[in-house]
Amino acid sequence: MGISRRVLIRSAAVIGVGSVAGLIPRSAGAAEFTIKLGNNVPDTHPTNVALTKAADRIARETAGRVELRLFPNNALGGDTDMLSQVRSGALEAYMLSPLVSATLVPLAAISGLGFAFKDYDALWAAMDGEVGTLVRGEYAKINLVAMPRIFDNGFRQITTSGRPVHGPADLKGLKIRVPVSPMWTSLFKALGTSPISINFAELYSALQTKLAEAQENPLSIIQVGKLYEVQKYLAYTNHMWDGFWCVMNKARWDALPKELQGVVERNVNLAADEQRKAVRTLNESLQGELESKGMLFNKVDVTPFRDAIARAGFYAEWQGKFGADSWALLEKFTGKLV
C-alpha cells in the first residue's frame, strides 16, 4: 500500500515536521478516529460556529487522523437521550448543561445556583478556576472527561405569553417550562411557579399549544429557537447562568493517542473562548431584533426575587446538598449567599 508524494508533502506541511515518518497509510479522506459530538442548539448558534472551526483545525493539525463530526439541533435526540448515549459510548462527545447532568452529578449544578453570580468576571473566575476543577472531577467519577473550558449559554431571562413579570408576585402559579433538572425545578418552585420539565426539542410546541405559559432562556436561545413567535414578554431577571461542558466518553477518549488528545483539547478550549465572546456579544445586541419581532422587554429589581427564594429555603436546601466545603468554595466567587 502506498501514499502519493503529493499527499505526503501536504501531510508533512500540515503537521509542521520535516519528515513523514510515522504516518499511517489509509484511504483518502478516511479519518483514523472519528469523534461524533451532539448538542441541542441550532447549527447557526455560536457554539456550533466555533466548533465547526475547531473541527477544521483538528483535521489540519492531525493530518486528517481525527475527524470531529457535529450533530446539532437535537439530531441525535434530546438531552437525556444524548447523555445516555455518551455514557454508553454510542456517542463520543456531548455538549452537556451542568444543570441537566445534575441527576447523575449533583455537584455540577452548583454553577447554576439562582441569583448567585453577579457578573461574568465572577463567573469565569470560578469556572476556569477552582469551581470548574471541582465539577470536572465529579464528571470523571461517571467516566466522562470534561474539557477544561466550559462554553457559555448565557444568563437566563424569563419570557411569558400572557402577562409581563415585574416581581415575584407575577410568577405565582405560572406554568413555566424548565429543562429536566432538579435545580431548575427547585428554583422555580421557590419562586411560586408551577414548573414543567420539558426537553428543549419539545419547547416550541409546548409553548405553542399552551402546555406551558412561560419559559426561561438566554436571549441567544430565544432568538435562534424563534421563541419570540410564541412568547410576548421578556423580563431581564438574570436569575441563573448556564453553560455547556464538552464531555467525552472516557473509553473513547482514552483510545486517542496522547498527542491527538492534546490537539483536540486545545482546539475545543479555543472554541470555548471564541464562543464565549460571540455569545456575550450576541446576547447584548439582541433586544432590538427581538423587539422588532414583537417582544416587549422590562428590567426588574432582582432583590425581591432573591429574598423570596431565600425565605422559601432554596439556598439552605442546596447548601445541604452541595456540602459545606463546596458551598464555601462557591462563596469565594459569589459572596455570601446564606
Tab-separated table of C-alpha atoms in Angstrom:
chain	number	residue	atom	x	y	z
A	1	MET	CA	0.000	0.000	0.000
A	2	GLY	CA	1.488	3.348	-0.971
A	3	ILE	CA	0.857	7.038	-0.452
A	4	SER	CA	1.330	9.563	-3.240
A	5	ARG	CA	4.126	12.113	-2.950
A	6	ARG	CA	1.552	14.916	-3.098
A	7	VAL	CA	-0.336	13.523	-0.077
A	8	LEU	CA	2.908	13.040	1.873
A	9	ILE	CA	4.062	16.603	1.234
A	10	ARG	CA	0.668	18.044	2.173
A	11	SER	CA	0.517	15.969	5.361
A	12	ALA	CA	4.021	16.957	6.413
A	13	ALA	CA	3.182	20.623	5.888
A	14	VAL	CA	0.015	20.326	7.957
A	15	ILE	CA	1.684	18.737	10.967
A	16	GLY	CA	4.680	21.025	10.697
A	17	VAL	CA	7.503	18.482	10.548
A	18	GLY	CA	10.262	17.859	8.064
A	19	SER	CA	9.622	14.172	7.530
A	20	VAL	CA	6.693	11.873	7.088
A	21	ALA	CA	7.955	9.076	9.299
A	22	GLY	CA	5.196	7.513	11.324
A	23	LEU	CA	2.293	8.417	9.041
A	24	ILE	CA	-0.294	5.677	8.937
A	25	PRO	CA	-1.389	4.735	5.385
A	26	ARG	CA	-5.143	4.828	4.928
A	27	SER	CA	-7.632	5.507	2.183
A	28	ALA	CA	-8.000	9.100	1.072
A	29	GLY	CA	-10.430	11.083	3.232
A	30	ALA	CA	-10.787	8.361	5.877
A	31	ALA	CA	-10.123	9.504	9.438
A	32	GLU	CA	-8.396	7.152	11.827
A	33	PHE	CA	-10.508	8.489	14.714
A	34	THR	CA	-13.998	9.980	14.468
A	35	ILE	CA	-15.496	11.982	17.326
A	36	LYS	CA	-19.253	12.426	16.975
A	37	LEU	CA	-20.385	15.410	19.039
A	38	GLY	CA	-24.049	16.088	19.732
A	39	ASN	CA	-25.745	19.191	21.121
A	40	ASN	CA	-29.179	20.755	21.418
A	41	VAL	CA	-28.622	24.143	19.724
A	42	PRO	CA	-29.126	25.021	16.031
A	43	ASP	CA	-26.204	24.934	13.613
A	44	THR	CA	-26.263	28.758	13.473
A	45	HIS	CA	-25.671	29.113	17.222
A	46	PRO	CA	-22.210	30.420	18.210
A	47	THR	CA	-21.483	27.050	19.814
A	48	ASN	CA	-21.655	25.206	16.508
A	49	VAL	CA	-19.993	28.025	14.581
A	50	ALA	CA	-16.988	27.822	16.925
A	51	LEU	CA	-16.949	24.022	16.933
A	52	THR	CA	-17.023	23.922	13.128
A	53	LYS	CA	-13.837	25.994	13.100
A	54	ALA	CA	-12.366	23.696	15.745
A	55	ALA	CA	-13.185	20.666	13.593
A	56	ASP	CA	-11.322	22.213	10.665
A	57	ARG	CA	-8.293	22.988	12.832
A	58	ILE	CA	-8.268	19.497	14.326
A	59	ALA	CA	-8.363	17.900	10.866
A	60	ARG	CA	-5.480	20.085	9.669
A	61	GLU	CA	-3.326	19.704	12.757
A	62	THR	CA	-3.715	15.909	12.810
A	63	ALA	CA	-3.259	15.499	9.048
A	64	GLY	CA	-6.778	14.113	8.847
A	65	ARG	CA	-6.297	11.455	11.516
A	66	VAL	CA	-9.075	12.926	13.692
A	67	GLU	CA	-12.490	13.971	12.419
A	68	LEU	CA	-14.815	15.961	14.677
A	69	ARG	CA	-18.359	15.493	13.353
A	70	LEU	CA	-21.085	17.772	14.699
A	71	PHE	CA	-24.712	16.763	15.229
A	72	PRO	CA	-26.534	19.992	16.224
A	73	ASN	CA	-30.161	20.766	16.968
A	74	ASN	CA	-31.012	17.516	18.788
A	75	ALA	CA	-30.241	15.463	15.680
A	76	LEU	CA	-29.350	12.526	17.951
A	77	GLY	CA	-32.232	13.026	20.391
A	78	GLY	CA	-32.939	15.246	23.386
A	79	ASP	CA	-30.576	15.980	26.249
A	80	THR	CA	-31.474	12.874	28.229
A	81	ASP	CA	-31.006	10.725	25.113
A	82	MET	CA	-27.574	12.148	24.316
A	83	LEU	CA	-26.448	11.892	27.933
A	84	SER	CA	-27.314	8.199	27.879
A	85	GLN	CA	-25.523	7.743	24.553
A	86	VAL	CA	-22.296	9.420	25.655
A	87	ARG	CA	-22.218	7.412	28.872
A	88	SER	CA	-22.628	4.141	26.964
A	89	GLY	CA	-20.089	5.075	24.298
A	90	ALA	CA	-22.623	5.112	21.463
A	91	LEU	CA	-21.757	8.826	21.195
A	92	GLU	CA	-18.205	10.047	21.705
A	93	ALA	CA	-18.937	13.601	22.867
A	94	TYR	CA	-21.826	15.773	24.009
A	95	MET	CA	-22.298	19.440	24.914
A	96	LEU	CA	-23.699	18.997	28.381
A	97	SER	CA	-25.518	21.535	30.539
A	98	PRO	CA	-24.231	21.093	34.092
A	99	LEU	CA	-27.777	21.507	35.339
A	100	VAL	CA	-29.181	18.800	33.074
A	101	SER	CA	-26.492	16.389	34.284
A	102	ALA	CA	-27.284	17.071	37.950
A	103	THR	CA	-29.368	13.906	38.274
A	104	LEU	CA	-26.105	11.962	37.837
A	105	VAL	CA	-23.585	14.551	39.050
A	106	PRO	CA	-25.385	16.626	41.698
A	107	LEU	CA	-22.471	18.977	42.324
A	108	ALA	CA	-22.426	20.040	38.647
A	109	ALA	CA	-25.499	22.191	39.313
A	110	ILE	CA	-23.543	24.489	41.621
A	111	SER	CA	-22.721	26.845	38.722
A	112	GLY	CA	-26.433	27.441	38.098
A	113	LEU	CA	-27.458	28.426	41.597
A	114	GLY	CA	-30.216	31.035	41.439
A	115	PHE	CA	-29.105	34.692	41.558
A	116	ALA	CA	-25.575	33.643	42.602
A	117	PHE	CA	-23.095	35.203	40.140
A	118	LYS	CA	-23.212	38.986	39.866
A	119	ASP	CA	-21.389	39.199	36.520
A	120	TYR	CA	-19.195	37.382	34.017
A	121	ASP	CA	-15.965	38.315	35.796
A	122	ALA	CA	-17.007	36.401	38.902
A	123	LEU	CA	-18.405	33.558	36.813
A	124	TRP	CA	-15.325	32.888	34.682
A	125	ALA	CA	-13.011	33.205	37.684
A	126	ALA	CA	-14.988	30.383	39.298
A	127	MET	CA	-15.499	28.154	36.276
A	128	ASP	CA	-11.966	28.468	34.882
A	129	GLY	CA	-10.636	28.016	38.385
A	130	GLU	CA	-11.425	26.030	41.497
A	131	VAL	CA	-15.173	25.531	40.976
A	132	GLY	CA	-14.681	24.237	37.434
A	133	THR	CA	-11.919	21.875	38.557
A	134	LEU	CA	-14.187	20.541	41.298
A	135	VAL	CA	-17.039	19.860	38.863
A	136	ARG	CA	-14.826	18.214	36.247
A	137	GLY	CA	-13.593	15.836	38.907
A	138	GLU	CA	-17.194	14.820	39.586
A	139	TYR	CA	-17.785	14.028	35.890
A	140	ALA	CA	-14.703	11.814	35.946
A	141	LYS	CA	-16.423	9.658	38.570
A	142	ILE	CA	-19.066	8.652	35.991
A	143	ASN	CA	-16.459	8.056	33.264
A	144	LEU	CA	-16.937	11.345	31.440
A	145	VAL	CA	-13.960	13.534	30.535
A	146	ALA	CA	-14.835	17.245	30.606
A	147	MET	CA	-12.720	19.636	28.593
A	148	PRO	CA	-11.199	22.369	30.809
A	149	ARG	CA	-13.079	25.349	29.360
A	150	ILE	CA	-16.854	25.476	29.704
A	151	PHE	CA	-18.892	27.069	26.893
A	152	ASP	CA	-21.335	29.897	27.615
A	153	ASN	CA	-25.094	29.627	27.352
A	154	GLY	CA	-25.623	33.000	28.973
A	155	PHE	CA	-27.524	34.435	31.898
A	156	ARG	CA	-31.152	33.463	31.626
A	157	GLN	CA	-34.301	35.604	31.340
A	158	ILE	CA	-37.986	34.805	31.861
A	159	THR	CA	-40.457	35.084	28.970
A	160	THR	CA	-44.230	34.824	29.147
A	161	SER	CA	-47.154	34.786	26.753
A	162	GLY	CA	-49.971	36.203	28.900
A	163	ARG	CA	-48.569	38.894	31.193
A	164	PRO	CA	-45.272	40.631	31.945
A	165	VAL	CA	-43.213	39.778	35.027
A	166	HIS	CA	-42.233	42.694	37.271
A	167	GLY	CA	-41.866	40.950	40.623
A	168	PRO	CA	-42.229	37.551	42.324
A	169	ALA	CA	-45.996	38.022	42.673
A	170	ASP	CA	-46.340	37.880	38.878
A	171	LEU	CA	-44.892	34.370	38.880
A	172	LYS	CA	-47.386	32.825	41.295
A	173	GLY	CA	-48.958	29.729	39.740
A	174	LEU	CA	-47.360	30.356	36.337
A	175	LYS	CA	-46.873	27.224	34.237
A	176	ILE	CA	-43.263	27.650	33.190
A	177	ARG	CA	-41.195	25.231	31.157
A	178	VAL	CA	-37.846	24.349	32.691
A	179	PRO	CA	-35.199	21.869	31.494
A	180	VAL	CA	-35.152	18.391	33.010
A	181	SER	CA	-33.103	19.388	36.050
A	182	PRO	CA	-33.632	19.348	39.833
A	183	MET	CA	-32.042	22.797	40.231
A	184	TRP	CA	-34.437	24.488	37.809
A	185	THR	CA	-37.458	22.799	39.367
A	186	SER	CA	-36.314	23.754	42.865
A	187	LEU	CA	-35.668	27.391	41.942
A	188	PHE	CA	-38.980	27.969	40.226
A	189	LYS	CA	-40.968	26.204	42.919
A	190	ALA	CA	-39.292	28.566	45.393
A	191	LEU	CA	-40.482	31.449	43.188
A	192	GLY	CA	-44.078	30.197	43.390
A	193	THR	CA	-44.475	28.896	39.826
A	194	SER	CA	-45.676	25.513	38.585
A	195	PRO	CA	-42.555	24.316	36.710
A	196	ILE	CA	-42.914	21.734	33.930
A	197	SER	CA	-39.788	19.783	32.889
A	198	ILE	CA	-39.602	19.560	29.087
A	199	ASN	CA	-36.608	18.871	26.828
A	200	PHE	CA	-35.632	21.761	24.548
A	201	ALA	CA	-36.594	19.739	21.464
A	202	GLU	CA	-40.251	19.941	22.586
A	203	LEU	CA	-40.179	23.502	23.941
A	204	TYR	CA	-41.585	25.394	20.935
A	205	SER	CA	-44.579	23.095	20.563
A	206	ALA	CA	-45.232	23.153	24.327
A	207	LEU	CA	-45.434	26.948	24.241
A	208	GLN	CA	-47.452	26.957	21.021
A	209	THR	CA	-50.067	24.588	22.450
A	210	LYS	CA	-50.086	26.394	25.831
A	211	LEU	CA	-48.906	23.313	27.660
A	212	ALA	CA	-46.573	25.903	29.189
A	213	GLU	CA	-47.287	29.639	29.500
A	214	ALA	CA	-43.714	30.709	30.037
A	215	GLN	CA	-40.099	29.654	29.705
A	216	GLU	CA	-36.622	30.942	30.566
A	217	ASN	CA	-33.520	31.072	28.390
A	218	PRO	CA	-30.731	33.401	27.299
A	219	LEU	CA	-31.605	35.834	24.516
A	220	SER	CA	-29.473	33.932	22.013
A	221	ILE	CA	-31.542	30.765	22.502
A	222	ILE	CA	-34.798	32.726	22.315
A	223	GLN	CA	-33.636	34.162	19.007
A	224	VAL	CA	-32.258	31.046	17.309
A	225	GLY	CA	-35.159	28.934	18.609
A	226	LYS	CA	-37.702	31.503	17.313
A	227	LEU	CA	-39.406	31.515	20.708
A	228	TYR	CA	-40.492	35.108	20.052
A	229	GLU	CA	-43.178	33.592	17.832
A	230	VAL	CA	-44.870	32.014	20.870
A	231	GLN	CA	-43.860	34.395	23.702
A	232	LYS	CA	-44.760	38.079	24.103
A	233	TYR	CA	-42.956	39.449	27.176
A	234	LEU	CA	-39.369	39.225	28.420
A	235	ALA	CA	-38.203	40.184	31.909
A	236	TYR	CA	-34.475	40.750	32.456
A	237	THR	CA	-34.073	38.618	35.571
A	238	ASN	CA	-30.578	37.131	35.077
A	239	HIS	CA	-31.875	34.550	37.528
A	240	MET	CA	-29.254	31.923	36.757
A	241	TRP	CA	-26.378	31.127	34.453
A	242	ASP	CA	-25.964	28.020	32.362
A	243	GLY	CA	-23.257	26.717	30.091
A	244	PHE	CA	-22.147	23.662	28.152
A	245	TRP	CA	-19.371	21.344	29.236
A	246	CYS	CA	-17.896	19.439	26.307
A	247	VAL	CA	-17.758	15.954	27.797
A	248	MET	CA	-16.353	12.830	26.174
A	249	ASN	CA	-16.850	9.165	26.876
A	250	LYS	CA	-13.750	8.140	28.833
A	251	ALA	CA	-13.106	4.885	26.972
A	252	ARG	CA	-13.361	6.677	23.620
A	253	TRP	CA	-11.137	9.480	24.862
A	254	ASP	CA	-8.538	7.060	26.198
A	255	ALA	CA	-8.433	5.371	22.775
A	256	LEU	CA	-6.947	8.566	21.313
A	257	PRO	CA	-3.140	8.738	21.451
A	258	LYS	CA	-1.906	11.407	23.876
A	259	GLU	CA	-0.658	13.735	21.152
A	260	LEU	CA	-4.065	13.662	19.456
A	261	GLN	CA	-5.816	14.245	22.777
A	262	GLY	CA	-3.712	17.382	23.132
A	263	VAL	CA	-4.767	18.678	19.720
A	264	VAL	CA	-8.455	18.028	20.401
A	265	GLU	CA	-8.401	19.538	23.897
A	266	ARG	CA	-6.503	22.645	22.817
A	267	ASN	CA	-8.867	23.337	19.929
A	268	VAL	CA	-12.051	22.681	21.904
A	269	ASN	CA	-10.788	25.079	24.575
A	270	LEU	CA	-10.041	27.675	21.892
A	271	ALA	CA	-13.559	27.153	20.518
A	272	ALA	CA	-14.949	27.782	24.018
A	273	ASP	CA	-13.094	31.098	24.250
A	274	GLU	CA	-14.344	32.139	20.798
A	275	GLN	CA	-17.886	31.040	21.619
A	276	ARG	CA	-17.951	32.955	24.912
A	277	LYS	CA	-17.133	36.216	23.169
A	278	ALA	CA	-19.696	35.566	20.447
A	279	VAL	CA	-22.497	34.594	22.860
A	280	ARG	CA	-21.953	37.623	25.060
A	281	THR	CA	-21.893	39.957	22.048
A	282	LEU	CA	-24.997	38.294	20.627
A	283	ASN	CA	-26.956	38.457	23.886
A	284	GLU	CA	-26.053	42.128	24.336
A	285	SER	CA	-27.225	43.009	20.816
A	286	LEU	CA	-30.438	41.029	20.509
A	287	GLN	CA	-33.003	43.166	22.321
A	288	GLY	CA	-33.626	45.376	19.305
A	289	GLU	CA	-34.035	42.423	16.978
A	290	LEU	CA	-36.449	40.650	19.317
A	291	GLU	CA	-38.431	43.845	19.847
A	292	SER	CA	-38.785	44.090	16.074
A	293	LYS	CA	-40.353	40.618	16.219
A	294	GLY	CA	-42.957	41.885	18.688
A	295	MET	CA	-41.442	41.068	22.089
A	296	LEU	CA	-41.815	43.571	24.931
A	297	PHE	CA	-38.936	43.974	27.404
A	298	ASN	CA	-38.708	45.136	31.002
A	299	LYS	CA	-35.998	45.150	33.665
A	300	VAL	CA	-36.613	44.005	37.233
A	301	ASP	CA	-35.032	44.537	40.621
A	302	VAL	CA	-33.631	41.105	41.438
A	303	THR	CA	-33.525	41.701	45.212
A	304	PRO	CA	-37.185	40.713	45.858
A	305	PHE	CA	-36.687	37.540	43.799
A	306	ARG	CA	-33.558	36.593	45.721
A	307	ASP	CA	-35.265	37.331	49.040
A	308	ALA	CA	-38.234	35.192	48.003
A	309	ILE	CA	-36.142	32.095	47.272
A	310	ALA	CA	-34.130	32.599	50.461
A	311	ARG	CA	-37.358	32.698	52.505
A	312	ALA	CA	-38.551	29.565	50.712
A	313	GLY	CA	-35.403	27.723	51.850
A	314	PHE	CA	-33.796	27.439	48.417
A	315	TYR	CA	-30.261	28.346	49.493
A	316	ALA	CA	-30.441	26.280	52.671
A	317	GLU	CA	-31.616	23.271	50.653
A	318	TRP	CA	-28.764	23.457	48.157
A	319	GLN	CA	-26.129	24.249	50.747
A	320	GLY	CA	-27.103	20.983	52.388
A	321	LYS	CA	-26.938	19.096	49.085
A	322	PHE	CA	-23.586	20.513	47.953
A	323	GLY	CA	-21.912	20.303	51.334
A	324	ALA	CA	-20.166	22.929	53.445
A	325	ASP	CA	-16.790	22.744	51.666
A	326	SER	CA	-18.211	23.130	48.146
A	327	TRP	CA	-20.504	25.923	49.309
A	328	ALA	CA	-17.624	27.810	50.893
A	329	LEU	CA	-15.634	27.435	47.661
A	330	LEU	CA	-18.523	28.855	45.635
A	331	GLU	CA	-18.920	31.811	48.007
A	332	LYS	CA	-15.301	32.796	47.320
A	333	PHE	CA	-16.601	33.964	43.941
A	334	THR	CA	-20.238	34.890	44.629
A	335	GLY	CA	-20.031	36.461	48.041
A	336	LYS	CA	-22.187	35.341	50.944
A	337	LEU	CA	-25.377	33.604	49.821
A	338	VAL	CA	-26.877	32.464	53.119
